[in-house]
């Protein structure tokens, strides 16, 4: 009966939202330091040799409702090192809070998902955490996290004392994960959309083809899936253009599909970008022409135009409202994963009106790397 119940309820409807995003990195201490100093995160838990883990160093970083985990391997045979050697630093686990990890896992497997970890439990004095994981694009996985019988802060094995101090800096004010974007192999977009729709039970929110998202040089196709409960994931594939698409550059340097960017929401993007810039975060810069053009098109919007232009924030508008956004440079050594900062003023899109300006900015950077 359990199996019947599990498979009749689509996994997507059991996902209550984002639990955390885990990055596999070469140096967790340095990455945690970067995310606290530059992005205003706070280290709130740690696991490593001091806590009885001789195989990893792992830091939980929080800001608002956002939880990032950065983990490095400490031994040459660590699977984390195998991942980092192949991909460089990257987002490896997109973890969701679920109502029942076993049921969610069983439903996903029954519908054709690839198993990564069968249901398992971790316990300490705060109770029992139940988990299971399935594979998605590339070597990325989705862990299902059931916290109903666990009252600890994050996960057994992590301590919440003796943590690195917060560096000084203006508060940034990021408060939630808005969406997480994956890049998949050329020609595979529709297969991955079918995985999220048919196996996971997500709904397709919108689609853009290569004619809608193209610059003079490169093009991409993109489909957005959502579970309507806070989990929204656009998926991109490269399309043939005159030169190497930025998606293809990602696939070549990450050596396969993976997370392209993580969009973090804020209620005050002017304050957020001011703080991030003062902390040394570098962004993809639109040119002057962009701001001239966007003020002509969208000047009627009641937004702080002077601050927006001074801070280089991008503006887009749709029938349901507007959004303000800005994209960082890659946060890793390889030109792979980057962060988007977004403030929504009613708009439910992803800044399609800005894609061309954004891509032209990315192409200027690709050219500097000799990758165009
Ligand atoms: Fe985005």
PDB file of N, CA, C and O in Angstrom, residues 232-290:
ATOM      1  N   UNK A 232      11.250  26.715  -8.419  1.00  0.00           N
ATOM      2  CA  UNK A 232      11.187  27.088  -9.828  1.00  0.00           C
ATOM      3  C   UNK A 232      12.570  26.927 -10.434  1.00  0.00           C
ATOM      4  O   UNK A 232      13.546  27.450  -9.896  1.00  0.00           O
ATOM      5  N   UNK A 233      12.617  26.162 -11.532  1.00  0.00           N
ATOM      6  CA  UNK A 233      13.916  25.839 -12.118  1.00  0.00           C
ATOM      7  C   UNK A 233      13.904  25.980 -13.638  1.00  0.00           C
ATOM      8  O   UNK A 233      13.424  25.091 -14.335  1.00  0.00           O
ATOM      9  N   UNK A 234      14.447  27.071 -14.163  1.00  0.00           N
ATOM     10  CA  UNK A 234      14.654  27.145 -15.611  1.00  0.00           C
ATOM     11  C   UNK A 234      15.766  26.174 -16.041  1.00  0.00           C
ATOM     12  O   UNK A 234      16.703  25.900 -15.277  1.00  0.00           O
ATOM     13  N   UNK A 235      15.629  25.648 -17.256  1.00  0.00           N
ATOM     14  CA  UNK A 235      16.649  24.762 -17.837  1.00  0.00           C
ATOM     15  C   UNK A 235      17.035  25.339 -19.191  1.00  0.00           C
ATOM     16  O   UNK A 235      16.158  25.749 -19.958  1.00  0.00           O
ATOM     17  N   UNK A 236      18.337  25.371 -19.478  1.00  0.00           N
ATOM     18  CA  UNK A 236      18.837  25.921 -20.742  1.00  0.00           C
ATOM     19  C   UNK A 236      19.570  24.860 -21.535  1.00  0.00           C
ATOM     20  O   UNK A 236      20.248  24.020 -20.956  1.00  0.00           O
ATOM     21  N   UNK A 237      19.490  24.959 -22.862  1.00  0.00           N
ATOM     22  CA  UNK A 237      20.430  24.216 -23.702  1.00  0.00           C
ATOM     23  C   UNK A 237      20.988  25.184 -24.737  1.00  0.00           C
ATOM     24  O   UNK A 237      20.315  26.141 -25.121  1.00  0.00           O
ATOM     25  N   UNK A 238      22.233  24.956 -25.179  1.00  0.00           N
ATOM     26  CA  UNK A 238      22.799  25.858 -26.186  1.00  0.00           C
ATOM     27  C   UNK A 238      22.140  25.625 -27.531  1.00  0.00           C
ATOM     28  O   UNK A 238      21.642  24.523 -27.810  1.00  0.00           O
ATOM     29  N   UNK A 239      22.111  26.655 -28.352  1.00  0.00           N
ATOM     30  CA  UNK A 239      21.674  26.506 -29.738  1.00  0.00           C
ATOM     31  C   UNK A 239      22.812  27.006 -30.614  1.00  0.00           C
ATOM     32  O   UNK A 239      23.658  27.788 -30.171  1.00  0.00           O
ATOM     33  N   UNK A 240      22.845  26.524 -31.831  1.00  0.00           N
ATOM     34  CA  UNK A 240      23.936  26.920 -32.715  1.00  0.00           C
ATOM     35  C   UNK A 240      23.874  28.408 -33.022  1.00  0.00           C
ATOM     36  O   UNK A 240      22.817  28.942 -33.330  1.00  0.00           O
ATOM     37  N   UNK A 241      24.996  29.068 -32.918  1.00  0.00           N
ATOM     38  CA  UNK A 241      25.094  30.478 -33.289  1.00  0.00           C
ATOM     39  C   UNK A 241      26.362  30.684 -34.087  1.00  0.00           C
ATOM     40  O   UNK A 241      27.054  29.725 -34.434  1.00  0.00           O
ATOM     41  N   UNK A 242      26.675  31.935 -34.341  1.00  0.00           N
ATOM     42  CA  UNK A 242      27.878  32.231 -35.130  1.00  0.00           C
ATOM     43  C   UNK A 242      29.137  31.829 -34.372  1.00  0.00           C
ATOM     44  O   UNK A 242      30.129  31.431 -34.946  1.00  0.00           O
ATOM     45  N   UNK A 243      29.094  31.998 -33.037  1.00  0.00           N
ATOM     46  CA  UNK A 243      30.257  31.652 -32.222  1.00  0.00           C
ATOM     47  C   UNK A 243      29.790  30.755 -31.085  1.00  0.00           C
ATOM     48  O   UNK A 243      28.639  30.377 -31.018  1.00  0.00           O
ATOM     49  N   UNK A 244      30.719  30.445 -30.168  1.00  0.00           N
ATOM     50  CA  UNK A 244      30.392  29.494 -29.115  1.00  0.00           C
ATOM     51  C   UNK A 244      29.421  30.108 -28.107  1.00  0.00           C
ATOM     52  O   UNK A 244      29.722  31.097 -27.468  1.00  0.00           O
ATOM     53  N   UNK A 245      28.271  29.485 -27.947  1.00  0.00           N
ATOM     54  CA  UNK A 245      27.273  29.958 -26.991  1.00  0.00           C
ATOM     55  C   UNK A 245      27.846  29.946 -25.584  1.00  0.00           C
ATOM     56  O   UNK A 245      28.651  29.101 -25.225  1.00  0.00           O
ATOM     57  N   UNK A 246      27.389  30.900 -24.758  1.00  0.00           N
ATOM     58  CA  UNK A 246      27.836  30.923 -23.349  1.00  0.00           C
ATOM     59  C   UNK A 246      27.410  29.642 -22.642  1.00  0.00           C
ATOM     60  O   UNK A 246      28.085  29.194 -21.712  1.00  0.00           O
ATOM     61  N   UNK A 247      26.315  29.015 -23.074  1.00  0.00           N
ATOM     62  CA  UNK A 247      25.905  27.748 -22.454  1.00  0.00           C
ATOM     63  C   UNK A 247      26.906  26.653 -22.821  1.00  0.00           C
ATOM     64  O   UNK A 247      27.271  25.812 -22.012  1.00  0.00           O
ATOM     65  N   UNK A 248      27.365  26.702 -24.091  1.00  0.00           N
ATOM     66  CA  UNK A 248      28.359  25.710 -24.507  1.00  0.00           C
ATOM     67  C   UNK A 248      29.675  25.927 -23.767  1.00  0.00           C
ATOM     68  O   UNK A 248      30.345  24.962 -23.374  1.00  0.00           O
ATOM     69  N   UNK A 249      30.036  27.181 -23.540  1.00  0.00           N
ATOM     70  CA  UNK A 249      31.264  27.450 -22.769  1.00  0.00           C
ATOM     71  C   UNK A 249      31.138  26.829 -21.368  1.00  0.00           C
ATOM     72  O   UNK A 249      32.068  26.212 -20.854  1.00  0.00           O
ATOM     73  N   UNK A 250      29.953  26.983 -20.780  1.00  0.00           N
ATOM     74  CA  UNK A 250      29.720  26.381 -19.462  1.00  0.00           C
ATOM     75  C   UNK A 250      29.898  24.864 -19.542  1.00  0.00           C
ATOM     76  O   UNK A 250      30.614  24.258 -18.740  1.00  0.00           O
ATOM     77  N   UNK A 251      29.225  24.224 -20.520  1.00  0.00           N
ATOM     78  CA  UNK A 251      29.265  22.757 -20.622  1.00  0.00           C
ATOM     79  C   UNK A 251      30.693  22.273 -20.859  1.00  0.00           C
ATOM     80  O   UNK A 251      31.105  21.227 -20.338  1.00  0.00           O
ATOM     81  N   UNK A 252      31.466  23.043 -21.630  1.00  0.00           N
ATOM     82  CA  UNK A 252      32.853  22.659 -21.909  1.00  0.00           C
ATOM     83  C   UNK A 252      33.727  22.794 -20.663  1.00  0.00           C
ATOM     84  O   UNK A 252      34.579  21.943 -20.408  1.00  0.00           O
ATOM     85  N   UNK A 253      33.535  23.858 -19.897  1.00  0.00           N
ATOM     86  CA  UNK A 253      34.442  24.083 -18.767  1.00  0.00           C
ATOM     87  C   UNK A 253      33.989  23.344 -17.514  1.00  0.00           C
ATOM     88  O   UNK A 253      34.821  22.916 -16.709  1.00  0.00           O
ATOM     89  N   UNK A 254      32.659  23.157 -17.333  1.00  0.00           N
ATOM     90  CA  UNK A 254      32.179  22.344 -16.204  1.00  0.00           C
ATOM     91  C   UNK A 254      32.297  20.858 -16.561  1.00  0.00           C
ATOM     92  O   UNK A 254      32.155  19.993 -15.705  1.00  0.00           O
ATOM     93  N   UNK A 255      32.531  20.610 -17.812  1.00  0.00           N
ATOM     94  CA  UNK A 255      32.645  19.261 -18.363  1.00  0.00           C
ATOM     95  C   UNK A 255      31.352  18.473 -18.137  1.00  0.00           C
ATOM     96  O   UNK A 255      31.367  17.332 -17.685  1.00  0.00           O
ATOM     97  N   UNK A 256      30.247  19.127 -18.522  1.00  0.00           N
ATOM     98  CA  UNK A 256      28.953  18.466 -18.435  1.00  0.00           C
ATOM     99  C   UNK A 256      27.904  19.412 -17.904  1.00  0.00           C
ATOM    100  O   UNK A 256      28.195  20.556 -17.553  1.00  0.00           O
ATOM    101  N   UNK A 257      26.649  18.910 -17.842  1.00  0.00           N
ATOM    102  CA  UNK A 257      25.553  19.734 -17.338  1.00  0.00           C
ATOM    103  C   UNK A 257      25.729  20.055 -15.858  1.00  0.00           C
ATOM    104  O   UNK A 257      26.360  19.296 -15.112  1.00  0.00           O
ATOM    105  N   UNK A 258      25.134  21.156 -15.441  1.00  0.00           N
ATOM    106  CA  UNK A 258      25.205  21.540 -14.030  1.00  0.00           C
ATOM    107  C   UNK A 258      24.454  22.831 -13.779  1.00  0.00           C
ATOM    108  O   UNK A 258      23.799  23.371 -14.682  1.00  0.00           O
ATOM    109  N   UNK A 259      24.558  23.307 -12.546  1.00  0.00           N
ATOM    110  CA  UNK A 259      23.841  24.527 -12.158  1.00  0.00           C
ATOM    111  C   UNK A 259      24.558  25.744 -12.732  1.00  0.00           C
ATOM    112  O   UNK A 259      25.741  25.958 -12.477  1.00  0.00           O
ATOM    113  N   UNK A 260      23.815  26.540 -13.509  1.00  0.00           N
ATOM    114  CA  UNK A 260      24.385  27.738 -14.133  1.00  0.00           C
ATOM    115  C   UNK A 260      24.316  28.942 -13.216  1.00  0.00           C
ATOM    116  O   UNK A 260      25.283  29.662 -13.056  1.00  0.00           O
ATOM    117  N   UNK A 261      23.109  29.199 -12.669  1.00  0.00           N
ATOM    118  CA  UNK A 261      23.048  30.306 -11.716  1.00  0.00           C
ATOM    119  C   UNK A 261      21.958  30.092 -10.684  1.00  0.00           C
ATOM    120  O   UNK A 261      21.027  29.315 -10.886  1.00  0.00           O
ATOM    121  N   UNK A 262      22.151  30.755  -9.559  1.00  0.00           N
ATOM    122  CA  UNK A 262      21.213  30.703  -8.442  1.00  0.00           C
ATOM    123  C   UNK A 262      20.736  32.127  -8.227  1.00  0.00           C
ATOM    124  O   UNK A 262      21.558  33.028  -8.021  1.00  0.00           O
ATOM    125  N   UNK A 263      19.412  32.327  -8.329  1.00  0.00           N
ATOM    126  CA  UNK A 263      18.858  33.675  -8.151  1.00  0.00           C
ATOM    127  C   UNK A 263      18.385  33.828  -6.714  1.00  0.00           C
ATOM    128  O   UNK A 263      17.608  33.016  -6.212  1.00  0.00           O
ATOM    129  N   UNK A 264      18.895  34.875  -6.048  1.00  0.00           N
ATOM    130  CA  UNK A 264      18.568  35.129  -4.652  1.00  0.00           C
ATOM    131  C   UNK A 264      17.710  36.386  -4.577  1.00  0.00           C
ATOM    132  O   UNK A 264      18.075  37.436  -5.119  1.00  0.00           O
ATOM    133  N   UNK A 265      16.571  36.271  -3.922  1.00  0.00           N
ATOM    134  CA  UNK A 265      15.619  37.373  -3.853  1.00  0.00           C
ATOM    135  C   UNK A 265      15.915  38.318  -2.702  1.00  0.00           C
ATOM    136  O   UNK A 265      16.461  37.912  -1.666  1.00  0.00           O
ATOM    137  N   UNK A 266      15.561  39.591  -2.890  1.00  0.00           N
ATOM    138  CA  UNK A 266      15.699  40.597  -1.847  1.00  0.00           C
ATOM    139  C   UNK A 266      14.511  41.546  -1.933  1.00  0.00           C
ATOM    140  O   UNK A 266      13.920  41.709  -3.003  1.00  0.00           O
ATOM    141  N   UNK A 267      14.184  42.179  -0.806  1.00  0.00           N
ATOM    142  CA  UNK A 267      13.124  43.190  -0.812  1.00  0.00           C
ATOM    143  C   UNK A 267      13.656  44.579  -1.127  1.00  0.00           C
ATOM    144  O   UNK A 267      12.884  45.521  -1.290  1.00  0.00           O
ATOM    145  N   UNK A 268      14.981  44.733  -1.201  1.00  0.00           N
ATOM    146  CA  UNK A 268      15.581  46.054  -1.459  1.00  0.00           C
ATOM    147  C   UNK A 268      16.871  45.866  -2.243  1.00  0.00           C
ATOM    148  O   UNK A 268      17.958  45.777  -1.684  1.00  0.00           O
ATOM    149  N   UNK A 269      16.716  45.816  -3.561  1.00  0.00           N
ATOM    150  CA  UNK A 269      17.892  45.490  -4.381  1.00  0.00           C
ATOM    151  C   UNK A 269      18.897  46.639  -4.403  1.00  0.00           C
ATOM    152  O   UNK A 269      20.096  46.413  -4.564  1.00  0.00           O
ATOM    153  N   UNK A 270      18.424  47.867  -4.221  1.00  0.00           N
ATOM    154  CA  UNK A 270      19.358  48.995  -4.208  1.00  0.00           C
ATOM    155  C   UNK A 270      20.328  48.844  -3.032  1.00  0.00           C
ATOM    156  O   UNK A 270      21.551  48.930  -3.188  1.00  0.00           O
ATOM    157  N   UNK A 271      19.766  48.577  -1.853  1.00  0.00           N
ATOM    158  CA  UNK A 271      20.617  48.351  -0.678  1.00  0.00           C
ATOM    159  C   UNK A 271      21.521  47.128  -0.894  1.00  0.00           C
ATOM    160  O   UNK A 271      22.707  47.144  -0.570  1.00  0.00           O
ATOM    161  N   UNK A 272      20.942  46.062  -1.455  1.00  0.00           N
ATOM    162  CA  UNK A 272      21.705  44.818  -1.640  1.00  0.00           C
ATOM    163  C   UNK A 272      22.900  45.033  -2.572  1.00  0.00           C
ATOM    164  O   UNK A 272      24.020  44.627  -2.254  1.00  0.00           O
ATOM    165  N   UNK A 273      22.666  45.663  -3.705  1.00  0.00           N
ATOM    166  CA  UNK A 273      23.758  45.848  -4.673  1.00  0.00           C
ATOM    167  C   UNK A 273      24.789  46.843  -4.134  1.00  0.00           C
ATOM    168  O   UNK A 273      25.994  46.665  -4.305  1.00  0.00           O
ATOM    169  N   UNK A 274      24.295  47.889  -3.444  1.00  0.00           N
ATOM    170  CA  UNK A 274      25.242  48.837  -2.844  1.00  0.00           C
ATOM    171  C   UNK A 274      26.167  48.092  -1.871  1.00  0.00           C
ATOM    172  O   UNK A 274      27.383  48.260  -1.901  1.00  0.00           O
ATOM    173  N   UNK A 275      25.572  47.239  -1.027  1.00  0.00           N
ATOM    174  CA  UNK A 275      26.373  46.497  -0.044  1.00  0.00           C
ATOM    175  C   UNK A 275      27.308  45.508  -0.744  1.00  0.00           C
ATOM    176  O   UNK A 275      28.494  45.403  -0.404  1.00  0.00           O
ATOM    177  N   UNK A 276      26.793  44.791  -1.726  1.00  0.00           N
ATOM    178  CA  UNK A 276      27.619  43.789  -2.417  1.00  0.00           C
ATOM    179  C   UNK A 276      28.786  44.453  -3.137  1.00  0.00           C
ATOM    180  O   UNK A 276      29.921  43.955  -3.102  1.00  0.00           O
ATOM    181  N   UNK A 277      28.519  45.572  -3.805  1.00  0.00           N
ATOM    182  CA  UNK A 277      29.619  46.276  -4.493  1.00  0.00           C
ATOM    183  C   UNK A 277      30.654  46.752  -3.479  1.00  0.00           C
ATOM    184  O   UNK A 277      31.857  46.643  -3.721  1.00  0.00           O
ATOM    185  N   UNK A 278      30.178  47.269  -2.327  1.00  0.00           N
ATOM    186  CA  UNK A 278      31.134  47.763  -1.329  1.00  0.00           C
ATOM    187  C   UNK A 278      31.948  46.613  -0.742  1.00  0.00           C
ATOM    188  O   UNK A 278      33.061  46.802  -0.260  1.00  0.00           O
ATOM    189  N   UNK A 279      31.390  45.392  -0.798  1.00  0.00           N
ATOM    190  CA  UNK A 279      32.101  44.223  -0.290  1.00  0.00           C
ATOM    191  C   UNK A 279      32.991  43.580  -1.356  1.00  0.00           C
ATOM    192  O   UNK A 279      33.626  42.558  -1.101  1.00  0.00           O
ATOM    193  N   UNK A 280      32.977  44.155  -2.563  1.00  0.00           N
ATOM    194  CA  UNK A 280      33.901  43.694  -3.587  1.00  0.00           C
ATOM    195  C   UNK A 280      33.346  42.708  -4.592  1.00  0.00           C
ATOM    196  O   UNK A 280      34.092  42.148  -5.395  1.00  0.00           O
ATOM    197  N   UNK A 281      32.026  42.466  -4.588  1.00  0.00           N
ATOM    198  CA  UNK A 281      31.432  41.554  -5.577  1.00  0.00           C
ATOM    199  C   UNK A 281      31.458  42.222  -6.947  1.00  0.00           C
ATOM    200  O   UNK A 281      31.145  43.406  -7.078  1.00  0.00           O
ATOM    201  N   UNK A 282      31.850  41.467  -7.948  1.00  0.00           N
ATOM    202  CA  UNK A 282      31.890  41.993  -9.313  1.00  0.00           C
ATOM    203  C   UNK A 282      30.701  41.465 -10.112  1.00  0.00           C
ATOM    204  O   UNK A 282      30.363  40.292 -10.027  1.00  0.00           O
ATOM    205  N   UNK A 283      30.092  42.358 -10.879  1.00  0.00           N
ATOM    206  CA  UNK A 283      28.889  42.031 -11.647  1.00  0.00           C
ATOM    207  C   UNK A 283      29.159  42.137 -13.142  1.00  0.00           C
ATOM    208  O   UNK A 283      30.100  42.807 -13.566  1.00  0.00           O
ATOM    209  N   UNK A 284      28.290  41.475 -13.918  1.00  0.00           N
ATOM    210  CA  UNK A 284      28.313  41.681 -15.359  1.00  0.00           C
ATOM    211  C   UNK A 284      27.719  43.061 -15.613  1.00  0.00           C
ATOM    212  O   UNK A 284      26.624  43.366 -15.152  1.00  0.00           O
ATOM    213  N   UNK A 285      28.446  43.901 -16.316  1.00  0.00           N
ATOM    214  CA  UNK A 285      28.025  45.288 -16.471  1.00  0.00           C
ATOM    215  C   UNK A 285      27.362  45.510 -17.825  1.00  0.00           C
ATOM    216  O   UNK A 285      27.925  45.191 -18.861  1.00  0.00           O
ATOM    217  N   UNK A 286      26.158  46.067 -17.792  1.00  0.00           N
ATOM    218  CA  UNK A 286      25.512  46.491 -19.036  1.00  0.00           C
ATOM    219  C   UNK A 286      26.189  47.785 -19.485  1.00  0.00           C
ATOM    220  O   UNK A 286      26.819  48.476 -18.681  1.00  0.00           O
ATOM    221  N   UNK A 287      26.068  48.104 -20.767  1.00  0.00           N
ATOM    222  CA  UNK A 287      26.715  49.337 -21.221  1.00  0.00           C
ATOM    223  C   UNK A 287      25.759  50.532 -21.081  1.00  0.00           C
ATOM    224  O   UNK A 287      24.592  50.388 -20.740  1.00  0.00           O
ATOM    225  N   UNK A 288      26.266  51.727 -21.334  1.00  0.00           N
ATOM    226  CA  UNK A 288      25.476  52.967 -21.172  1.00  0.00           C
ATOM    227  C   UNK A 288      24.235  52.954 -22.044  1.00  0.00           C
ATOM    228  O   UNK A 288      23.187  53.462 -21.663  1.00  0.00           O
ATOM    229  N   UNK A 289      24.396  52.393 -23.214  1.00  0.00           N
ATOM    230  CA  UNK A 289      23.295  52.321 -24.168  1.00  0.00           C
ATOM    231  C   UNK A 289      22.088  51.605 -23.542  1.00  0.00           C
ATOM    232  O   UNK A 289      20.943  51.967 -23.768  1.00  0.00           O
ATOM    233  N   UNK A 290      22.379  50.571 -22.733  1.00  0.00           N
ATOM    234  CA  UNK A 290      21.312  49.820 -22.081  1.00  0.00           C
ATOM    235  C   UNK A 290      20.453  50.747 -21.226  1.00  0.00           C
ATOM    236  O   UNK A 290      19.221  50.705 -21.296  1.00  0.00           O
TER     237      UNK A 290
END
